[in-house]
PDB file of C-alpha atoms in Angstrom:
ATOM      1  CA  UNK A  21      66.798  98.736 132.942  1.00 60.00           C
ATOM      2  CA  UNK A  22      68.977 102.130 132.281  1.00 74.00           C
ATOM      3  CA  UNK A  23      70.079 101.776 135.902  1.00 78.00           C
ATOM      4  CA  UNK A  24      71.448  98.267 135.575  1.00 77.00           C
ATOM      5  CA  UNK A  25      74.796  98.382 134.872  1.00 81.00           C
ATOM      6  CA  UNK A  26      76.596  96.283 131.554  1.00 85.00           C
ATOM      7  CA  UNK A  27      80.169  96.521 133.284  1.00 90.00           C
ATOM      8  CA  UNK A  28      81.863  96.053 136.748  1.00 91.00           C
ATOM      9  CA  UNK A  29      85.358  96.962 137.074  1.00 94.00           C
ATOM     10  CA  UNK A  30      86.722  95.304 140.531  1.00 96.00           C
ATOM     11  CA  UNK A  31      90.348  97.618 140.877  1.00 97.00           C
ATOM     12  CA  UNK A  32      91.446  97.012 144.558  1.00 96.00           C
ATOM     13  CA  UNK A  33      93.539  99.105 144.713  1.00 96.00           C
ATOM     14  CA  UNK A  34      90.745 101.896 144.911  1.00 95.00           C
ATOM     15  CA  UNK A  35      89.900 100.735 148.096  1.00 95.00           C
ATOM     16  CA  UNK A  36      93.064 100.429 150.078  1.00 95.00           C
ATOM     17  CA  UNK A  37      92.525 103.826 152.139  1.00 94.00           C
ATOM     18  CA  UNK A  38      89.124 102.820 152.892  1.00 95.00           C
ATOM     19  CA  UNK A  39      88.706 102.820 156.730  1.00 96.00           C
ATOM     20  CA  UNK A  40      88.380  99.669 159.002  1.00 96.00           C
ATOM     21  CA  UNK A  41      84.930 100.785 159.822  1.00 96.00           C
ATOM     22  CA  UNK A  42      83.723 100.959 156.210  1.00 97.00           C
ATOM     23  CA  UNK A  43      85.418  98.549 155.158  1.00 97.00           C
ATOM     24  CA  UNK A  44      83.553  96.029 157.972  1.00 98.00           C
ATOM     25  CA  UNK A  45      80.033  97.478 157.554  1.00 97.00           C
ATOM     26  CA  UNK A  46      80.102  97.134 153.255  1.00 97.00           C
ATOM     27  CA  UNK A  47      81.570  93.641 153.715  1.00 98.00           C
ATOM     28  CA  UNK A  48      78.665  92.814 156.335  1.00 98.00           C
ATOM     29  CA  UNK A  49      75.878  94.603 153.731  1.00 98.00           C
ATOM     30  CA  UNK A  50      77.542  92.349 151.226  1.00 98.00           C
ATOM     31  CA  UNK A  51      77.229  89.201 153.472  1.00 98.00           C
ATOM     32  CA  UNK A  52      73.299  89.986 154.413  1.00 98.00           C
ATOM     33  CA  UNK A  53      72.948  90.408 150.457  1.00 98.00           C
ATOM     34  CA  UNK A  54      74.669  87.132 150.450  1.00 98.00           C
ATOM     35  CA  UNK A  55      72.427  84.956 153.290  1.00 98.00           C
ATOM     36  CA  UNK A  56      69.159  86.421 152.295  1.00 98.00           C
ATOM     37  CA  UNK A  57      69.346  85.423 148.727  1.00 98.00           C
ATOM     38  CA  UNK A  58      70.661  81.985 149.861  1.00 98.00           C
ATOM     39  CA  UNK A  59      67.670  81.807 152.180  1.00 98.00           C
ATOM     40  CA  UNK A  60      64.923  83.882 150.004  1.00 98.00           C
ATOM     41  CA  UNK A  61      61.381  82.284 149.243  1.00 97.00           C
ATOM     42  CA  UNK A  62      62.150  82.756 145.830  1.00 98.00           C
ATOM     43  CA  UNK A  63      65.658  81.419 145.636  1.00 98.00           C
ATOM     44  CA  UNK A  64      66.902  79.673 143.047  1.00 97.00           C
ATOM     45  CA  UNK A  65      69.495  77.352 141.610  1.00 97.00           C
ATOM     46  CA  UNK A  66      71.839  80.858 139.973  1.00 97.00           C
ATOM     47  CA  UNK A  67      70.563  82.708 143.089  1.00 98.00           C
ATOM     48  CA  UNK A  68      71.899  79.536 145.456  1.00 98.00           C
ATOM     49  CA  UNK A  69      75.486  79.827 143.653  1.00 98.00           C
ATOM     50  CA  UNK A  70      76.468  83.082 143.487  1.00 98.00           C
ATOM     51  CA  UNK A  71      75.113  83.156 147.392  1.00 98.00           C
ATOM     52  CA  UNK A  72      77.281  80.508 148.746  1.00 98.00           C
ATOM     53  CA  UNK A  73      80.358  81.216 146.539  1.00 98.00           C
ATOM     54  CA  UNK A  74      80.244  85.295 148.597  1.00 98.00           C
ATOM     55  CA  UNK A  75      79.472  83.768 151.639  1.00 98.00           C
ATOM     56  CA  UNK A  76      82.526  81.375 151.469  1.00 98.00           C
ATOM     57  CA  UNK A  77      84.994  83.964 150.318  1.00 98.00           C
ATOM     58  CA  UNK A  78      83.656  86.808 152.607  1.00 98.00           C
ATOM     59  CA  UNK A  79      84.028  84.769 155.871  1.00 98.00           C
ATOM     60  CA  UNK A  80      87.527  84.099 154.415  1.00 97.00           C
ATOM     61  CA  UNK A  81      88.352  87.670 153.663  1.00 98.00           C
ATOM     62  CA  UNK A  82      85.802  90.144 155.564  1.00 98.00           C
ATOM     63  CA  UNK A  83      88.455  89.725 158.874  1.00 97.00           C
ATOM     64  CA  UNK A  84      91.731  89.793 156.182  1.00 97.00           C
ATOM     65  CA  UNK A  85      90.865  92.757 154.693  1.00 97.00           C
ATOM     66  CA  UNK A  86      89.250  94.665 158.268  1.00 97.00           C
ATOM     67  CA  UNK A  87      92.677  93.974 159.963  1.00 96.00           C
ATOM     68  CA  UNK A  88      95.239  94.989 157.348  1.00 96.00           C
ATOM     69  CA  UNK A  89      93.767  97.424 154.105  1.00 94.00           C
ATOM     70  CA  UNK A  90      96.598  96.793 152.087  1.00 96.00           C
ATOM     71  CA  UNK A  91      95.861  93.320 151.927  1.00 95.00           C
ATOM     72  CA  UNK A  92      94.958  93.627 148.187  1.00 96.00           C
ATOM     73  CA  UNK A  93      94.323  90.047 147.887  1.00 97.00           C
ATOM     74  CA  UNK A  94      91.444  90.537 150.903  1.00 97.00           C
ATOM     75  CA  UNK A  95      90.394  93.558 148.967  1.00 98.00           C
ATOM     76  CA  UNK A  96      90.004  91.944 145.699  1.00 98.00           C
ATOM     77  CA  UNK A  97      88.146  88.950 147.360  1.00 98.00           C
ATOM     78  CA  UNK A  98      85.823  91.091 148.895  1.00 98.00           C
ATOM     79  CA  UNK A  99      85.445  93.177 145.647  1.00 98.00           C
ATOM     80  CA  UNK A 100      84.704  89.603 144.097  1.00 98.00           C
ATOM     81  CA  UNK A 101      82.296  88.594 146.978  1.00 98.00           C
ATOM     82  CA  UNK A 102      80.102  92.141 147.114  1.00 98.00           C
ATOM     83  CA  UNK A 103      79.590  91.897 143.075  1.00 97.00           C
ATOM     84  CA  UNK A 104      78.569  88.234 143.410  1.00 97.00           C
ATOM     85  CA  UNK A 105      75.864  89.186 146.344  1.00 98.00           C
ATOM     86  CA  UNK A 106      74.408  91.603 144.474  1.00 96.00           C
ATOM     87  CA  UNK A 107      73.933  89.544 141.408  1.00 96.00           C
ATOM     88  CA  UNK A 108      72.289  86.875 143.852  1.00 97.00           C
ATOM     89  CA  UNK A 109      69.891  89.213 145.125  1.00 97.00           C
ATOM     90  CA  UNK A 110      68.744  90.854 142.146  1.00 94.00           C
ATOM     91  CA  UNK A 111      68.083  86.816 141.367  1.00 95.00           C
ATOM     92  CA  UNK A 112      66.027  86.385 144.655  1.00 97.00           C
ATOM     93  CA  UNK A 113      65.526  89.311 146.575  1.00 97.00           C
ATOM     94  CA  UNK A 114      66.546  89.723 150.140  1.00 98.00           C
ATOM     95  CA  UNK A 115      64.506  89.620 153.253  1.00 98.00           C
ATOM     96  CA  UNK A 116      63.892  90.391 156.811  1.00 98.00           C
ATOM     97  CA  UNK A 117      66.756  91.894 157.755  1.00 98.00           C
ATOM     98  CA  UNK A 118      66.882  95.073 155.129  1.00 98.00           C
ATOM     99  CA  UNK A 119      63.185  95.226 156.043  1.00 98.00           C
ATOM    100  CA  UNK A 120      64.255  96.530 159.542  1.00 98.00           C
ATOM    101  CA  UNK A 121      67.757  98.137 158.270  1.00 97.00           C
ATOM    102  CA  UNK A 122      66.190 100.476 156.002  1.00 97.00           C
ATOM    103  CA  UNK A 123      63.593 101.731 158.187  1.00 96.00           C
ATOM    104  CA  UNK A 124      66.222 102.416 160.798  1.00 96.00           C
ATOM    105  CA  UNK A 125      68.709 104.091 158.417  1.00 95.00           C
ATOM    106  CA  UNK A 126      65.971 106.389 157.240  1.00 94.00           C
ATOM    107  CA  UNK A 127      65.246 107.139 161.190  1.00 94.00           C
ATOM    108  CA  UNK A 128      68.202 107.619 162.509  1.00 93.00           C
ATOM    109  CA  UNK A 129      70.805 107.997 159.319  1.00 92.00           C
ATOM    110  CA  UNK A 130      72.503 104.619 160.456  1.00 94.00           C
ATOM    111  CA  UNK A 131      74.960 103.660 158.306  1.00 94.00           C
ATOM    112  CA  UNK A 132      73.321 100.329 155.965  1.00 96.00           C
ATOM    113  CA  UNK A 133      75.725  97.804 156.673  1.00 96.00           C
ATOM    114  CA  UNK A 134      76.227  98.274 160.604  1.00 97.00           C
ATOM    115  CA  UNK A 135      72.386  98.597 160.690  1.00 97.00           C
ATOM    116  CA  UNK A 136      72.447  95.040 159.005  1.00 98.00           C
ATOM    117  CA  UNK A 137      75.083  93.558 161.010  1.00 97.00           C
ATOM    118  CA  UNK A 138      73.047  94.206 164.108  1.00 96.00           C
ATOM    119  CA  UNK A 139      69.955  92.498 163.304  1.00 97.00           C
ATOM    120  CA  UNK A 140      71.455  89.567 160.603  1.00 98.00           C
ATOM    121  CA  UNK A 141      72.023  87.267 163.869  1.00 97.00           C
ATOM    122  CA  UNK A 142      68.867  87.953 165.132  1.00 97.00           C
ATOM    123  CA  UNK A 143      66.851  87.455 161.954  1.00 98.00           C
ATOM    124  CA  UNK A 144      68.795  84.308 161.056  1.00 98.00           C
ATOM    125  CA  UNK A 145      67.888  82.934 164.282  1.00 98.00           C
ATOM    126  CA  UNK A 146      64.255  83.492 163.498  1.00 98.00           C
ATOM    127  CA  UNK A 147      64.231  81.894 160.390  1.00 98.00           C
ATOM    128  CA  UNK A 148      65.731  78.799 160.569  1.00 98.00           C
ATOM    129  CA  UNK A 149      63.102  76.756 161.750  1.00 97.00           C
ATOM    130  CA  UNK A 150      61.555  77.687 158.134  1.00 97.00           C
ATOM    131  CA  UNK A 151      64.525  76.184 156.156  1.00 97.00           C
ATOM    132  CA  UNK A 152      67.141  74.301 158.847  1.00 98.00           C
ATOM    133  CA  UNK A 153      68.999  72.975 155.832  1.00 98.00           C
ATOM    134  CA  UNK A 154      69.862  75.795 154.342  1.00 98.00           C
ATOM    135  CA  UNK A 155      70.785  78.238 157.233  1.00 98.00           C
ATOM    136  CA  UNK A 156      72.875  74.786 157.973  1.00 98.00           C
ATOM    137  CA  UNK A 157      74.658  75.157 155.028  1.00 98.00           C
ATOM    138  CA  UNK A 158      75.114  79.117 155.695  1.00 98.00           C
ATOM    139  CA  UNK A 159      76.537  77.907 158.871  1.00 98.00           C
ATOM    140  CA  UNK A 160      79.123  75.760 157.456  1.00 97.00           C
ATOM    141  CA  UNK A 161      80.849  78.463 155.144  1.00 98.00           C
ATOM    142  CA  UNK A 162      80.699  80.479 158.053  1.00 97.00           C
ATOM    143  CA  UNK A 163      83.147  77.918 159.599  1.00 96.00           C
ATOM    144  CA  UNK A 164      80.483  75.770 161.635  1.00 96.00           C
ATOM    145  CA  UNK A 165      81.626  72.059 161.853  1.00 92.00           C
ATOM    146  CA  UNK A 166      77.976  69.877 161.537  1.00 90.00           C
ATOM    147  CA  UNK A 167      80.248  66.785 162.713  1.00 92.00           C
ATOM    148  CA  UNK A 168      78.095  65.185 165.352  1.00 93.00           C
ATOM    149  CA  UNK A 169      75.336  67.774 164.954  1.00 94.00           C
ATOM    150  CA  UNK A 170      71.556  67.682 164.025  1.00 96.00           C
ATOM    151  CA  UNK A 171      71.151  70.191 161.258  1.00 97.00           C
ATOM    152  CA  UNK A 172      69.638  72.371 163.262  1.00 96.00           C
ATOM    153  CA  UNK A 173      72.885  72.296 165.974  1.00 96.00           C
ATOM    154  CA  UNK A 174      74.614  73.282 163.061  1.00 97.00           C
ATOM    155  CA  UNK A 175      71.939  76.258 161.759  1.00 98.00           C
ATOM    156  CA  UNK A 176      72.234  77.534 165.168  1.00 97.00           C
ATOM    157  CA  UNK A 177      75.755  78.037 165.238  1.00 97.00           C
ATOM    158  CA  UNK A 178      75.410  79.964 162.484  1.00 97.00           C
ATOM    159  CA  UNK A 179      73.768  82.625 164.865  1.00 97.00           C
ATOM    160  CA  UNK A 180      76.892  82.480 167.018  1.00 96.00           C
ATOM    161  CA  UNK A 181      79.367  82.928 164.159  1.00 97.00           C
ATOM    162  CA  UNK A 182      77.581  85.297 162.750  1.00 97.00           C
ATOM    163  CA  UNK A 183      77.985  87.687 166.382  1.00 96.00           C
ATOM    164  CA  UNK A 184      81.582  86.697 166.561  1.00 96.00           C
ATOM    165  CA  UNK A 185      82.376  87.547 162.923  1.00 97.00           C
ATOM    166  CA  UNK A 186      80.808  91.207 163.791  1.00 96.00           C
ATOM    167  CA  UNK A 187      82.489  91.175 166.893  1.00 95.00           C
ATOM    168  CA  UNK A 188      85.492  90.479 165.454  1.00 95.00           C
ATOM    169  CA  UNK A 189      85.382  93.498 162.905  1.00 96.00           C
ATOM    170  CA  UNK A 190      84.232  96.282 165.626  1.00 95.00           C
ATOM    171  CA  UNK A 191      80.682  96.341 164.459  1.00 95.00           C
ATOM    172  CA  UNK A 192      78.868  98.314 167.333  1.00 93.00           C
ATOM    173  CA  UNK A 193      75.617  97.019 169.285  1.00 91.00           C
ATOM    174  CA  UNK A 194      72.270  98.351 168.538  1.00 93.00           C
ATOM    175  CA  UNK A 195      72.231 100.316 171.822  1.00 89.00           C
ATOM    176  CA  UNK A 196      75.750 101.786 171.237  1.00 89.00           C
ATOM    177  CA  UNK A 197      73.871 103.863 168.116  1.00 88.00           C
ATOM    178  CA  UNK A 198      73.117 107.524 168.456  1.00 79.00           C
ATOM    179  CA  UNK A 199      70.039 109.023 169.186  1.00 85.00           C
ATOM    180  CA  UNK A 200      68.422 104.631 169.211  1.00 91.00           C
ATOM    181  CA  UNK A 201      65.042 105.090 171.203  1.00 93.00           C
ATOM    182  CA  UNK A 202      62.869 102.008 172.003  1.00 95.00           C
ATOM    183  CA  UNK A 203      59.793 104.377 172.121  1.00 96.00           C
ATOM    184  CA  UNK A 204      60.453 104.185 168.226  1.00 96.00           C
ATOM    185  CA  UNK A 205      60.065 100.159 167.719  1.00 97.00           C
ATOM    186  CA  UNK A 206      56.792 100.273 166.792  1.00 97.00           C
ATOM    187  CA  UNK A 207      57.034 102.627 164.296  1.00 97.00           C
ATOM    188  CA  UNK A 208      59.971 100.858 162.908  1.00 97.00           C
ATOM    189  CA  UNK A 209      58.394  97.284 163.242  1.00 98.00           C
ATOM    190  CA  UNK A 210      55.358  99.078 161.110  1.00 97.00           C
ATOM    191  CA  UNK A 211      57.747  99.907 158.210  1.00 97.00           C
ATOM    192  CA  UNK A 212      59.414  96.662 158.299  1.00 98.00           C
ATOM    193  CA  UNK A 213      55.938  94.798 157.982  1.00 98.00           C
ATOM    194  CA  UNK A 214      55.073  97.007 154.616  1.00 97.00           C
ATOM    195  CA  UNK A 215      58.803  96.501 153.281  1.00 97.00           C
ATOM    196  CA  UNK A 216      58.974  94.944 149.907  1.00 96.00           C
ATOM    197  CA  UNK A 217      61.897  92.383 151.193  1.00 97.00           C
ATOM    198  CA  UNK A 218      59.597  90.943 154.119  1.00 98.00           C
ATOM    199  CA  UNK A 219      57.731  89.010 151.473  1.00 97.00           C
ATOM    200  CA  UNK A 220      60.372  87.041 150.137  1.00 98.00           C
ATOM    201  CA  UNK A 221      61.936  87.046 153.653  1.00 98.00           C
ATOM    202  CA  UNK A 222      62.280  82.927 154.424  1.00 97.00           C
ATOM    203  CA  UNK A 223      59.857  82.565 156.836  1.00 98.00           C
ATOM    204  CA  UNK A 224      57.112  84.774 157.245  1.00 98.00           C
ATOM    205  CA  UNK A 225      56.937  88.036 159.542  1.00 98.00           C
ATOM    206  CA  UNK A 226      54.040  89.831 161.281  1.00 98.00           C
ATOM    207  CA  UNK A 227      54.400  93.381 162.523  1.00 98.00           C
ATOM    208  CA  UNK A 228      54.547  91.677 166.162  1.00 98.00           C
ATOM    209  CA  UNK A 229      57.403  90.045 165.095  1.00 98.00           C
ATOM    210  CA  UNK A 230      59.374  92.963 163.836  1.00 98.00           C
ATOM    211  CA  UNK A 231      58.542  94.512 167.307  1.00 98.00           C
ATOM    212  CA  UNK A 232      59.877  91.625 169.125  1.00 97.00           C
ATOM    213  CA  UNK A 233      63.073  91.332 166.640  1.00 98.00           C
ATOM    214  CA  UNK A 234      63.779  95.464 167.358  1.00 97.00           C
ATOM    215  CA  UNK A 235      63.650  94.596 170.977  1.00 96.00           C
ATOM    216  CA  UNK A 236      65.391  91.583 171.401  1.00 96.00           C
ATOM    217  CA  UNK A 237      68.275  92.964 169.230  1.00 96.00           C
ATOM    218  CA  UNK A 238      68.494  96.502 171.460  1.00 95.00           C
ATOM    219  CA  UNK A 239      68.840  94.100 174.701  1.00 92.00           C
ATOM    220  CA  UNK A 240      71.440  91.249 173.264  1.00 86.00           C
ATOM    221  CA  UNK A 241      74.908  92.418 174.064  1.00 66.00           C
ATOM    222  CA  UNK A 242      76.684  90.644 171.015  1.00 53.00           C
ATOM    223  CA  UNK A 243      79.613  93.065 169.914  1.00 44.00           C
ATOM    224  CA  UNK A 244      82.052  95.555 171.314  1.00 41.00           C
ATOM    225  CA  UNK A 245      83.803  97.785 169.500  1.00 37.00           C
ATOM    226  CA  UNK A 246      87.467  97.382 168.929  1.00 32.00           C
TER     227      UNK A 246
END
């Protein structure tokens, strides 16, 4: 309780000299916060708005405030967005995708939001068959247009706009990271199994299935760095 705090002060204007590459992996943390509260086991109605509301103003903004920092309407969006995310989590949780971030930060010291970037595609792929609807939805304040589409033509695009969107912002591929050895999936897919956040991850997740996720992310080539 003593670490939850009563007040949040959002001041932009603290944040204009952050750099592009901070400023893209903290929005993406703030967008996984965002998704895997939407999409949580234990998700509920608060949980649901907050969720959408960040997701809606962080695809809007994330790209806004990346390109030009002095965009102090981006800034203050994405202030707005991050506060909202973390409210929605602390409602519902999280899920796969910190299960395998923080077990790779702690390996190799990668930075928490680029470690989530990487694997939220891949992770959001997996788990749509276990809620189409809602990684639908996801999709669509992404920017997917479900016109024509089965919901789960529209979930699935949500994969692709979520690797364009990191892309977009110079968020580097899994391979591209320093010291990244495949030798050390398994011992990475072990932590992620015994993570907290894999049990109110939206489908459920074996070790085996961590494994798999660590290796299909280190061969996809989604992003290049700008």
């Amino acid at each position: 309780i003593r670490l939850a705090p009563k007040l949040a002060i959002l001041d932009p204007e603290l944040t204009l000299t952050l750099p592009k590459s901070i400023t893209a992996a903290t929005g993406m943390d703030a967008l996984t916060h965002a998704i895997e509260a939407y999409t949580s086991n234990i998700a509920e109605p608060i949980s649901d708005a907050l969720s959408l509301y960040s997701i809606e103003l962080i695809a809007k903004y994330l790209p806004l405030a990346v390109e030009n920092g002095n965009d102090l309407e981006g800034r203050k969006n994405m202030l707005v967005a991050s506060l909202i995310a973390g409210m929605a989590f602390n409602h519902a949780d999280l899920g796969a995708v910190h299960a395998m971030a923080e077990p790779l930060g702690g390996l190799y010291d990668t930075p928490h939001g680029v470690a989530n970037s990487i694997f939220l595609p891949h992770v959001f792929e997996f788990n749509i068959p276990s809620n189409p609807e809602k990684h639908a939805i996801v999709a669509e304040k992404l920017g997917a247009n479900k016109e024509g589409k089965t919901i789960e033509e529209t979930a699935y695009e949500g994969v692709v706009l979520l690797k364009e969107l990191a892309r977009k912002i110079g968020i580097p591929d899994f391979r591209d990271l320093n010291n990244v050895n495949p030798e050390d999936f398994p011992f990475l897919a072990e932590g992620a199994a015994v993570h907290l956040c894999t049990q109110t991850n939206s489908r459920k997740v074996t070790r085996e299935d961590y494994l798999a996720l660590f290796q299909k992310t280190y061969e996809a080539k989604n992003t290049t760095l700008i």
